[in-house]
C-alpha positions as semicolon CSV with decimal commas, in nm:
position;residue;x (nm);y (nm);z (nm)
1;X;3,421;15,342;7,371
2;X;3,039;15,243;7,311
3;X;2,920;15,322;7,658
4;X;3,051;15,363;8,002
5;X;3,180;15,008;8,221
6;X;3,021;14,997;8,502
7;X;3,263;14,844;8,782
8;X;3,215;14,729;9,082
9;X;3,496;14,749;9,392
10;X;3,566;14,550;9,694
11;X;3,783;14,660;9,893
12;X;3,844;15,008;10,068
13;X;4,177;15,023;10,181
14;X;4,466;15,133;9,958
15;X;4,448;14,986;9,683
16;X;4,098;15,007;9,688
17;X;4,140;15,382;9,722
18;X;4,400;15,434;9,439
19;X;4,153;15,191;9,195
20;X;3,879;15,498;9,297
21;X;4,017;15,760;9,227
22;X;4,193;15,582;8,905
23;X;3,861;15,572;8,819
24;X;3,727;15,892;8,909
25;X;3,953;16,066;8,615
26;X;3,884;15,770;8,344
27;X;3,656;15,880;8,039
28;X;3,407;15,567;7,971
29;X;3,439;15,398;8,281
30;X;3,313;15,456;8,683
31;X;3,246;15,289;8,987
32;X;2,903;15,227;9,026
33;X;2,935;15,091;9,365
34;X;3,163;14,959;9,609
35;X;3,168;14,723;9,954
36;X;3,379;14,813;10,246
37;X;3,336;14,606;10,591
38;X;3,458;14,959;10,729
39;X;3,173;15,257;10,698
40;X;3,445;15,541;10,767
41;X;3,709;15,372;10,372
42;X;3,351;15,393;10,225
43;X;3,357;15,815;10,220
44;X;3,589;15,799;9,861
45;X;3,273;15,654;9,648
46;X;3,105;15,936;9,426
47;X;2,824;16,011;9,401
48;X;2,611;15,777;9,315
49;X;2,776;15,470;9,395
50;X;2,608;15,182;9,601
51;X;2,822;15,136;9,892
52;X;2,771;14,761;10,071
53;X;2,956;14,614;10,366
54;X;2,855;14,299;10,201
55;X;3,106;14,169;9,830
56;X;2,803;13,955;9,765
57;X;2,594;14,257;9,643
58;X;2,767;14,306;9,422
59;X;2,780;13,938;9,240
60;X;2,395;13,936;9,283
61;X;2,362;14,321;9,140
62;X;2,575;14,170;8,797
63;X;2,351;13,864;8,846
64;X;1,980;14,027;8,874
65;X;1,988;14,366;8,686
66;X;2,277;14,391;8,506
67;X;2,385;14,691;8,693
68;X;2,775;14,609;8,689
69;X;2,959;14,492;8,389
70;X;3,270;14,411;8,612
71;X;3,443;14,356;8,921
72;X;3,769;14,475;9,052
73;X;3,858;14,310;9,356
74;X;4,158;14,429;9,593
75;X;4,144;14,322;9,890
76;X;4,443;14,131;10,082
77;X;4,529;13,746;9,881
78;X;4,409;13,543;10,172
79;X;4,047;13,727;10,169
80;X;4,028;13,736;9,732
81;X;4,015;13,338;9,606
82;X;3,667;13,268;9,789
83;X;3,518;13,657;9,587
84;X;3,718;13,573;9,313
85;X;3,575;13,249;9,254
86;X;3,227;13,352;9,327
87;X;3,253;13,606;9,020
88;X;3,380;13,422;8,825
89;X;3,039;13,175;8,909
90;X;2,833;13,436;8,833
91;X;2,987;13,505;8,442
92;X;3,135;13,782;8,590
93;X;3,443;13,968;8,492
94;X;3,702;14,020;8,699
95;X;4,024;14,199;8,815
96;X;4,253;14,087;9,047
97;X;4,496;14,208;9,260
98;X;4,839;14,024;9,260
99;X;4,940;13,723;9,432
100;X;4,587;13,563;9,332
101;X;4,583;13,357;9,684
102;X;4,846;13,270;9,948
103;X;4,867;12,898;9,796
104;X;4,924;12,706;9,488
105;X;4,657;12,491;9,484
106;X;4,360;12,746;9,524
107;X;4,528;12,938;9,268
108;X;4,526;12,670;9,036
109;X;4,186;12,558;9,135
110;X;4,075;12,948;9,022
111;X;4,267;12,889;8,716
112;X;4,067;12,579;8,642
113;X;3,696;12,711;8,701
114;X;3,753;13,015;8,466
115;X;3,875;12,734;8,238
116;X;3,599;12,613;8,261
117;X;3,301;12,853;8,289
118;X;3,526;13,057;8,038
119;X;3,540;13,392;8,254
120;X;3,723;13,702;8,154
121;X;3,963;13,722;8,454
122;X;4,281;13,945;8,440
123;X;4,522;14,005;8,693
124;X;4,665;14,336;8,777
125;X;5,060;14,216;8,710
126;X;5,106;14,587;8,659
127;X;5,419;14,612;8,569
128;X;5,389;14,497;8,286
129;X;5,157;14,687;8,150
130;X;5,405;14,962;8,177
131;X;5,534;15,076;7,859
132;X;5,890;15,084;7,909
133;X;5,880;14,688;8,030
134;X;5,679;14,678;7,698
135;X;5,999;14,902;7,537
136;X;6,212;14,635;7,700
137;X;6,025;14,350;7,653
138;X;6,014;14,454;7,219
139;X;6,406;14,514;7,263
140;X;6,434;14,135;7,362
141;X;6,227;13,990;7,129
142;X;6,508;14,128;6,861
143;X;6,753;13,955;6,944
144;X;6,524;13,629;6,940
145;X;6,388;13,652;7,247
146;X;6,420;13,425;7,594
147;X;6,638;13,165;7,399
148;X;6,865;13,529;7,397
149;X;6,871;13,632;7,762
150;X;7,175;13,528;7,954
151;X;7,088;13,678;8,328
152;X;6,810;13,848;8,493
153;X;6,930;14,119;8,780
154;X;6,603;14,287;8,946
155;X;6,602;14,498;9,293
156;X;6,294;14,690;9,422
157;X;6,248;14,863;9,791
158;X;6,080;15,111;10,025
159;X;6,074;15,175;10,371
160;X;5,780;14,939;10,398
161;X;5,480;14,869;10,389
162;X;5,544;14,661;10,710
163;X;5,278;14,404;10,730
164;X;5,238;14,079;11,022
165;X;4,995;13,849;10,815
166;X;5,190;13,872;10,430
167;X;5,621;13,833;10,412
168;X;5,832;14,055;10,240
169;X;5,862;13,734;10,008
170;X;5,490;13,799;9,867
171;X;5,385;14,137;9,923
172;X;5,680;14,217;9,685
173;X;5,843;13,934;9,533
174;X;5,527;13,925;9,237
175;X;5,586;14,184;9,066
176;X;5,949;14,089;9,000
177;X;5,858;13,753;8,935
178;X;5,586;13,788;8,743
179;X;5,829;14,013;8,515
180;X;6,072;13,698;8,485
181;X;5,818;13,440;8,433
182;X;5,670;13,712;8,174
183;X;6,030;13,779;8,027
184;X;6,123;13,338;7,959
185;X;5,758;13,270;7,915
186;X;5,850;12,916;8,134
187;X;5,871;12,834;8,489
188;X;6,207;12,828;8,596
189;X;6,347;12,449;8,688
190;X;6,419;12,522;9,035
191;X;6,425;12,811;9,309
192;X;6,596;12,918;9,605
193;X;6,488;13,249;9,849
194;X;6,705;13,352;10,183
195;X;6,609;13,606;10,460
196;X;6,941;13,839;10,416
197;X;6,861;14,063;10,736
198;X;6,489;14,013;10,979
199;X;6,401;14,242;11,213
200;X;5,982;14,354;11,340
201;X;5,931;14,746;11,279
202;X;5,632;14,919;11,404
203;X;5,329;14,802;11,231
204;X;5,477;14,420;11,144
205;X;5,818;14,289;10,953
206;X;6,127;14,406;10,804
207;X;6,317;14,209;10,598
208;X;6,623;14,229;10,306
209;X;6,512;13,874;10,111
210;X;6,675;13,760;9,783
211;X;6,576;13,559;9,511
212;X;6,733;13,303;9,262
213;X;6,546;13,161;9,016
214;X;6,745;12,858;8,771
215;X;6,628;12,813;8,365
216;X;6,886;12,566;8,291
217;X;7,120;12,751;8,228
218;X;7,009;13,144;8,241
219;X;6,994;13,249;8,614
220;X;6,747;13,555;8,775
221;X;6,859;13,734;9,083
222;X;6,595;13,941;9,312
223;X;6,680;14,147;9,589
224;X;6,361;14,259;9,757
225;X;6,341;14,491;10,102
226;X;6,110;14,667;10,249
227;X;6,381;14,891;10,461
228;X;6,487;15,106;10,207
229;X;6,501;15,512;10,257
230;X;6,426;15,540;9,919
231;X;6,170;15,376;9,661
232;X;6,290;15,186;9,369
233;X;6,271;14,932;9,097
234;X;6,543;14,795;8,854
235;X;6,463;14,530;8,617
236;X;6,773;14,407;8,429
237;X;6,837;14,165;8,130
238;X;7,159;14,079;7,989
239;X;7,071;13,956;7,561
240;X;7,369;13,828;7,427
241;X;7,671;14,168;7,439
242;X;7,344;14,356;7,514
243;X;7,203;14,503;7,814
244;X;6,906;14,652;7,928
245;X;6,722;14,856;8,268
246;X;6,335;14,884;8,333
247;X;6,338;15,132;8,582
248;X;5,979;15,146;8,788
249;X;6,086;15,475;8,949
250;X;6,260;15,671;8,775
251;X;6,205;15,913;8,574
252;X;6,412;15,829;8,299
253;X;6,239;15,475;8,287
254;X;6,470;15,256;8,026
255;X;6,800;15,242;7,907
256;X;7,024;15,012;7,675
257;X;7,356;14,954;7,708
258;X;7,452;14,905;7,390
259;X;7,741;14,594;7,291
260;X;7,945;14,850;7,091
261;X;7,883;15,134;7,417
262;X;8,038;15,147;7,758
263;X;7,810;15,330;7,904
264;X;7,412;15,358;7,979
265;X;7,229;15,535;7,712
266;X;6,890;15,688;7,902
267;X;6,503;15,707;7,797
268;X;6,210;15,860;7,896
269;X;5,940;15,636;7,705
270;X;5,557;15,762;7,740
271;X;5,408;15,877;8,100
272;X;5,100;15,631;8,020
273;X;5,049;15,547;8,402
274;X;5,041;15,150;8,386
275;X;4,695;15,086;8,618
276;X;4,535;15,330;8,375
277;X;4,627;15,112;8,101
278;X;4,561;14,802;8,302
279;X;4,183;14,926;8,394
280;X;4,170;15,002;8,024
281;X;4,218;14,620;7,878
282;X;3,974;14,526;8,156
283;X;3,704;14,774;7,961
284;X;3,788;14,641;7,654
285;X;3,768;14,315;7,746
286;X;3,432;14,362;7,935
287;X;3,303;14,520;7,595
288;X;3,449;14,273;7,289
289;X;3,298;14,002;7,567
290;X;3,641;13,756;7,644
291;X;3,712;13,462;7,769
292;X;4,116;13,563;7,839
293;X;4,206;13,460;8,158
294;X;4,605;13,469;8,031
295;X;4,688;13,695;8,322
296;X;4,550;13,438;8,575
297;X;4,733;13,175;8,453
298;X;5,085;13,340;8,485
299;X;4,911;13,461;8,824
300;X;4,895;13,062;8,900
301;X;5,236;13,023;8,805
302;X;5,369;13,363;9,023
303;X;5,195;13,157;9,305
304;X;5,399;12,837;9,256
305;X;5,724;12,996;9,212
306;X;5,577;13,202;9,554
307;X;5,539;12,870;9,749
308;X;5,863;12,717;9,590
309;X;6,036;13,038;9,738
310;X;5,895;12,975;10,067
311;X;5,976;12,594;10,113
312;X;6,312;12,674;10,030
313;X;6,345;12,950;10,266
314;X;6,208;12,639;10,605
315;X;6,427;12,418;10,452
316;X;6,777;12,614;10,313
317;X;6,820;12,467;10,035
318;X;6,718;12,509;9,642
319;X;6,338;12,365;9,562
320;X;6,312;12,178;9,228
321;X;6,002;12,300;9,035
C-alpha cells in the first residue's frame, strides 16, 4: 500500500471491537475515528483516535478536511441504511455489515444510490473471502461452474447469540444465502423456510430453521441453529459425481470426494483470516479509486431472498421470487 489508509468505524459493540482489534494488527490501515453512543464502548479506541457519539461527525471529517479515507459500519442492520446512505451521498467509500438492510426496498434504494453516485461500497460477506471457500469455487469452475452443480447442503450453528429483535433467519441466514447465490450466480426461482424448533432463551429467542432455495432443478437446503452446544459451519456442493465441502470452523477447512473415491479427502488451506482479506480489499479499493459495488448487489439480493423466506415462514408455503 502506498500510504496508511485512515478508516472511521461506526459501532462499538461486538463486531466493532472485532474490527478494531483486526485493524490494530494490520499494516497500511489505521482506525482514525470511532463513533459509539455508549462511552464505555469506546475504551478500545487506539491512542490518537477521535471518539464521538455522533456518526455524522465521521462523515463530516471526511467531507471537510479529508481526515478519513473510508468508513466501516458495524451496527444492527435496521440502523445501517441511514448511515450508509449518508456516507454514499458524501462520496465516502463504505464497508457494510450483512444483511445490509431488513427489507428489500431499503437495500435496493441504497444500491441505486451507490450506482448513481459511482460510490465504492463493499459488504462483509465474510465467508466469501475465506481461502477455503474460494478454493471450493475454483474446483467448481474447473467442472463448469454453476451448470455442473446438482445439490447444495449447508448448515451453521452455535450456542447463541440470542436476540429479541433479529430472528435466526436474518442473523445467521445471510452468510449461507450469500455463499449459495455466489456459487449459483443467480437468484433462486422459489424460497421456503420452516421453523423446526423455537424456544425462549436468556436474552432472546432460540431457533432451528430450515431454508430451501430452488434454482430450476437444483435445490439448496440450509439448516441454521443458534441452540447448538458446538459451533459449526459446513457448506457442501455436489457437482456431477464430485462432492466438495467447505468447513468454516474446522482446522481442516476443505474436503473433496472425487467421483472415483469413496471417502472425503481433507486438506488445510492457508491461514489468512477472512476479515483481514476483507479489510485489505477495502483499503486497496480505496487507494485505487474504485467505484465498485458488486458486494452491495449481492447484499441486496441476499436481503430479497431473506424477505422471501420470511414470507414463506408466515404463509407456511414456498414463495416465488
